[in-house]
Tab-separated table of C-alpha atoms in Angstrom:
chain	number	residue	atom	x	y	z
A	12	ASP	CA	-5.174	-12.691	8.018
A	13	SER	CA	-6.046	-9.012	7.990
A	14	GLY	CA	-9.854	-9.528	7.703
A	15	VAL	CA	-10.049	-7.945	4.385
A	16	THR	CA	-11.466	-10.160	1.777
A	17	GLN	CA	-11.065	-9.652	-2.059
A	18	THR	CA	-12.497	-11.696	-4.823
A	19	PRO	CA	-11.694	-13.112	-7.274
A	20	LYS	CA	-8.025	-13.638	-6.601
A	21	HIS	CA	-7.233	-14.010	-10.327
A	22	LEU	CA	-8.971	-12.551	-13.370
A	23	ILE	CA	-8.046	-13.039	-16.912
A	24	THR	CA	-9.945	-11.128	-19.648
A	25	ALA	CA	-9.581	-9.599	-22.942
A	26	THR	CA	-9.157	-5.963	-24.048
A	27	GLY	CA	-12.477	-4.057	-24.272
A	28	GLN	CA	-14.166	-6.025	-21.604
A	29	ARG	CA	-15.552	-5.005	-18.294
A	30	VAL	CA	-14.689	-6.609	-14.863
A	31	THR	CA	-15.903	-6.037	-11.290
A	32	LEU	CA	-13.623	-6.527	-8.346
A	33	ARG	CA	-15.119	-7.026	-4.942
A	34	CYS	CA	-13.864	-6.072	-1.538
A	35	SER	CA	-15.222	-6.848	1.936
A	36	PRO	CA	-13.532	-4.760	4.617
A	37	ARG	CA	-12.832	-5.878	8.206
A	38	SER	CA	-15.908	-6.051	10.348
A	39	GLY	CA	-16.702	-2.549	11.606
A	40	ASP	CA	-14.311	-0.563	9.285
A	41	LEU	CA	-16.003	2.144	7.556
A	42	SER	CA	-13.199	3.281	5.193
A	43	VAL	CA	-12.373	1.309	1.981
A	44	TYR	CA	-9.421	2.261	-0.174
A	45	TRP	CA	-8.509	0.894	-3.689
A	46	TYR	CA	-4.923	0.730	-4.860
A	47	GLN	CA	-3.397	-0.328	-8.040
A	48	GLN	CA	0.011	-2.079	-7.965
A	49	SER	CA	2.145	-2.365	-11.064
A	50	LEU	CA	5.827	-3.017	-11.583
A	51	ASP	CA	6.612	0.416	-12.977
A	52	GLN	CA	4.231	2.559	-10.938
A	53	GLY	CA	4.301	0.794	-7.675
A	54	LEU	CA	1.238	1.266	-5.476
A	55	GLN	CA	-1.178	3.994	-6.830
A	56	PHE	CA	-4.024	5.179	-4.820
A	57	LEU	CA	-7.254	5.018	-6.883
A	58	ILE	CA	-10.177	5.922	-4.642
A	59	GLN	CA	-11.366	6.098	-0.969
A	60	TYR	CA	-14.954	5.551	0.358
A	61	TYR	CA	-16.137	6.275	3.774
A	62	ASN	CA	-19.455	4.911	4.971
A	63	GLY	CA	-20.925	4.564	1.634
A	64	GLU	CA	-19.764	7.950	0.247
A	65	GLU	CA	-16.796	8.826	-1.942
A	66	ARG	CA	-14.169	10.661	0.145
A	67	ALA	CA	-11.156	11.062	-2.063
A	68	LYS	CA	-10.048	10.278	-5.498
A	69	GLY	CA	-6.508	9.570	-6.681
A	70	ASN	CA	-5.123	8.453	-10.006
A	71	ILE	CA	-8.338	6.734	-11.070
A	72	LEU	CA	-9.123	6.600	-14.867
A	73	GLU	CA	-12.646	7.647	-16.090
A	74	ARG	CA	-13.169	4.087	-17.342
A	75	PHE	CA	-12.855	3.027	-13.750
A	76	SER	CA	-15.602	3.504	-11.082
A	77	ALA	CA	-16.263	2.276	-7.650
A	78	GLN	CA	-18.963	2.159	-5.049
A	79	GLN	CA	-19.438	1.277	-1.415
A	80	PHE	CA	-22.749	-0.453	-0.479
A	81	PRO	CA	-24.760	-0.153	2.700
A	82	ASP	CA	-23.226	-3.279	4.067
A	83	LEU	CA	-19.844	-1.496	3.476
A	84	HIS	CA	-18.555	-3.895	0.980
A	85	SER	CA	-17.060	-2.198	-2.107
A	86	GLU	CA	-16.788	-2.943	-5.776
A	87	LEU	CA	-14.317	-1.520	-8.310
A	88	ASN	CA	-15.500	-1.610	-11.895
A	89	LEU	CA	-13.062	-1.551	-14.732
A	90	SER	CA	-14.438	-1.102	-18.219
A	91	SER	CA	-13.012	-0.840	-21.785
A	92	LEU	CA	-10.000	-2.703	-20.521
A	93	GLU	CA	-6.636	-2.160	-22.003
A	94	LEU	CA	-3.449	-4.224	-21.832
A	95	GLY	CA	-1.953	-1.480	-19.511
A	96	ASP	CA	-4.722	-2.211	-16.863
A	97	SER	CA	-3.097	-5.434	-16.005
A	98	ALA	CA	-1.989	-5.140	-12.480
A	99	LEU	CA	-2.619	-6.285	-8.977
A	100	TYR	CA	-5.512	-4.407	-7.394
A	101	PHE	CA	-5.645	-4.042	-3.622
A	102	CYS	CA	-8.368	-3.116	-1.349
A	103	ALA	CA	-7.597	-1.865	2.143
A	104	SER	CA	-9.831	-0.808	5.009
A	105	SER	CA	-9.569	1.159	8.268
A	106	PRO	CA	-11.899	1.732	11.114
A	107	GLN	CA	-12.665	5.458	10.404
A	108	GLY	CA	-9.620	6.974	8.719
A	109	ALA	CA	-8.639	8.941	11.844
A	110	THR	CA	-5.269	10.269	12.393
A	111	ASN	CA	-2.399	7.691	12.460
A	112	GLU	CA	-4.601	4.766	11.725
A	113	LYS	CA	-3.138	1.819	10.007
A	114	LEU	CA	-4.629	0.335	6.811
A	115	PHE	CA	-5.350	-3.398	6.602
A	116	PHE	CA	-4.932	-4.750	3.201
A	117	GLY	CA	-6.607	-7.579	1.285
A	118	SER	CA	-4.562	-10.069	-0.617
A	119	GLY	CA	-5.385	-8.454	-4.015
A	120	THR	CA	-6.920	-9.351	-7.166
A	121	GLN	CA	-4.454	-10.095	-10.025
A	122	LEU	CA	-5.997	-8.784	-13.241
A	123	SER	CA	-4.529	-9.999	-16.582
A	124	VAL	CA	-5.799	-8.285	-19.675
A	125	LEU	CA	-4.936	-10.289	-22.844
B	24	ALA	CA	2.801	18.268	-3.616
B	25	GLN	CA	3.073	15.383	-1.244
B	26	ARG	CA	5.441	12.737	-2.495
B	27	VAL	CA	7.455	9.730	-1.171
B	28	THR	CA	10.611	8.768	-2.702
B	29	GLN	CA	12.415	5.467	-2.206
B	30	PRO	CA	15.623	5.765	-4.400
B	31	GLU	CA	16.562	2.088	-4.425
B	32	LYS	CA	14.501	-0.377	-6.370
B	33	LEU	CA	16.670	-3.212	-5.138
B	34	LEU	CA	18.910	-3.650	-2.184
B	35	SER	CA	20.985	-6.748	-1.643
B	36	VAL	CA	22.910	-7.347	1.421
B	37	PHE	CA	24.514	-10.321	3.173
B	38	LYS	CA	23.021	-11.954	6.218
B	39	GLY	CA	24.378	-10.307	9.436
B	40	ALA	CA	25.156	-6.979	7.713
B	41	PRO	CA	23.362	-3.741	8.489
B	42	VAL	CA	20.465	-2.731	6.358
B	43	GLU	CA	19.309	0.767	5.656
B	44	LEU	CA	16.394	1.351	3.288
B	45	LYS	CA	16.132	5.030	2.349
B	46	CYS	CA	12.888	7.045	2.299
B	47	ASN	CA	12.523	10.747	1.589
B	48	TYR	CA	9.302	12.624	1.628
B	49	SER	CA	7.879	16.128	0.657
B	50	TYR	CA	4.854	17.337	2.694
B	51	SER	CA	3.865	20.753	3.688
B	52	GLY	CA	2.241	19.889	7.039
B	53	SER	CA	3.355	17.695	9.853
B	54	PRO	CA	4.011	14.323	8.314
B	55	GLU	CA	2.768	10.916	9.538
B	56	LEU	CA	4.906	8.212	8.088
B	57	PHE	CA	4.794	4.434	7.953
B	58	TRP	CA	6.728	1.350	6.715
B	59	TYR	CA	4.844	-1.270	5.101
B	60	VAL	CA	6.238	-4.767	4.174
B	61	GLN	CA	5.170	-7.359	1.694
B	62	TYR	CA	6.626	-10.864	2.159
B	63	SER	CA	6.528	-13.145	-0.797
B	64	ARG	CA	2.917	-14.352	-1.465
B	65	GLN	CA	1.643	-12.430	1.610
B	66	ARG	CA	-0.473	-9.277	1.757
B	67	LEU	CA	0.921	-5.951	2.446
B	68	GLN	CA	1.090	-5.278	6.236
B	69	LEU	CA	2.147	-2.448	8.495
B	70	LEU	CA	5.747	-2.963	9.800
B	71	LEU	CA	5.997	0.261	11.880
B	72	ARG	CA	4.891	3.829	12.209
B	73	HIS	CA	6.920	6.818	13.338
B	74	ILE	CA	4.592	8.013	15.936
B	75	SER	CA	5.042	4.866	17.960
B	76	ARG	CA	8.795	5.055	18.012
B	77	GLU	CA	8.841	1.279	18.049
B	78	SER	CA	11.110	-1.420	17.028
B	79	ILE	CA	9.468	-4.304	15.091
B	80	LYS	CA	11.537	-7.466	14.087
B	81	GLY	CA	14.620	-5.507	14.907
B	82	PHE	CA	13.773	-2.577	12.425
B	83	THR	CA	13.577	0.964	13.579
B	84	ALA	CA	12.946	4.167	11.607
B	85	ASP	CA	13.570	7.715	12.830
B	86	LEU	CA	11.719	10.707	11.285
B	87	ASN	CA	14.281	13.428	10.387
B	88	LYS	CA	12.331	16.552	9.604
B	89	GLY	CA	15.348	18.532	8.672
B	90	GLU	CA	16.446	15.984	5.962
B	91	THR	CA	12.742	15.068	5.322
B	92	SER	CA	13.693	11.463	5.627
B	93	PHE	CA	12.343	8.362	7.339
B	94	HIS	CA	14.927	5.697	6.630
B	95	LEU	CA	14.423	2.066	7.799
B	96	LYS	CA	17.322	0.508	9.658
B	97	LYS	CA	18.352	-2.842	11.086
B	98	PRO	CA	21.695	-3.647	12.464
B	99	PHE	CA	21.913	-7.373	11.475
B	100	ALA	CA	19.953	-8.465	8.539
B	101	GLN	CA	18.224	-11.901	8.646
B	102	GLU	CA	17.118	-14.124	5.608
B	103	GLU	CA	13.544	-13.801	6.499
B	104	ASP	CA	13.708	-10.056	6.187
B	105	SER	CA	13.749	-10.511	2.334
B	106	ALA	CA	10.687	-8.748	1.084
B	107	MET	CA	9.304	-5.609	-0.635
B	108	TYR	CA	9.384	-2.495	1.672
B	109	TYR	CA	7.130	0.468	1.066
B	110	CYS	CA	7.507	3.752	2.788
B	111	ALA	CA	4.205	5.607	3.060
B	112	LEU	CA	2.857	9.127	3.954
B	113	LYS	CA	-0.512	9.626	5.325
B	114	GLY	CA	-2.777	11.975	3.394
B	115	GLY	CA	-2.325	14.110	0.424
B	116	PRO	CA	-3.716	13.825	-3.135
B	117	GLY	CA	-1.678	10.539	-3.681
B	118	GLY	CA	-3.472	8.959	-0.741
B	119	GLY	CA	-6.775	10.276	-0.301
B	120	ALA	CA	-8.210	12.196	2.734
B	121	ASP	CA	-7.089	9.528	5.143
B	122	GLY	CA	-5.218	7.100	2.993
B	123	LEU	CA	-1.481	6.607	2.232
B	124	THR	CA	0.770	7.769	-0.487
B	125	PHE	CA	3.251	5.024	-1.053
B	126	GLY	CA	6.720	5.149	-2.501
B	127	LYS	CA	7.587	2.753	-5.313
B	128	GLY	CA	9.178	0.249	-2.910
B	129	THR	CA	12.464	-1.338	-2.328
B	130	HIS	CA	13.056	-4.966	-2.961
B	131	LEU	CA	15.334	-6.095	-0.135
B	132	ILE	CA	17.323	-9.424	-0.748
B	133	ILE	CA	19.216	-10.957	2.123
B	134	GLN	CA	21.930	-13.267	0.817
B	135	PRO	CA	23.103	-16.127	2.970
């Protein structure tokens, strides 16, 4: 167990809907990262937060947004969902994001858009 | 631009045979490279990092800056090595300020 918790494990919804994925990092970790994993694109970095503030953005669509709360948990909001958004969404955390730190991954949320 | 390339989507070898999972990268600075592994129904986890020059579960990986490669090797494959393997590069627009840019992964299958 990495200590990173993601809920829910599975989510099935319809096109056009909005969902929220939740991530609780390891105790004490300040950095949270969101990744999207699909069969054709592999693991794609979406966004990083550090101590409540956005630190870096990757291939995140405008329909998607995220935030990190004072207790350091993070939420990824996906709106106007499309079939192509179906994927496994991973959250990872690290203590600070210093050089050569490893990431600790959650078990992911499997999103299915029907 | 920073990029990680794993040319093989699937690699199948017999138990006891040597394994080499290829990884090439492009990065303008001094790279920090990692191998992550995802066993069936388990979460992604770190296997090894180049800076540690370690051997984990019999796997080693050497950074070759001249060839911009970080291939993962194991002399004798075991059935429990079957998994998805991801090569990752720290930093860059694909990984965020401190995050990782991942390759698309290689599915390693060890046949009995």
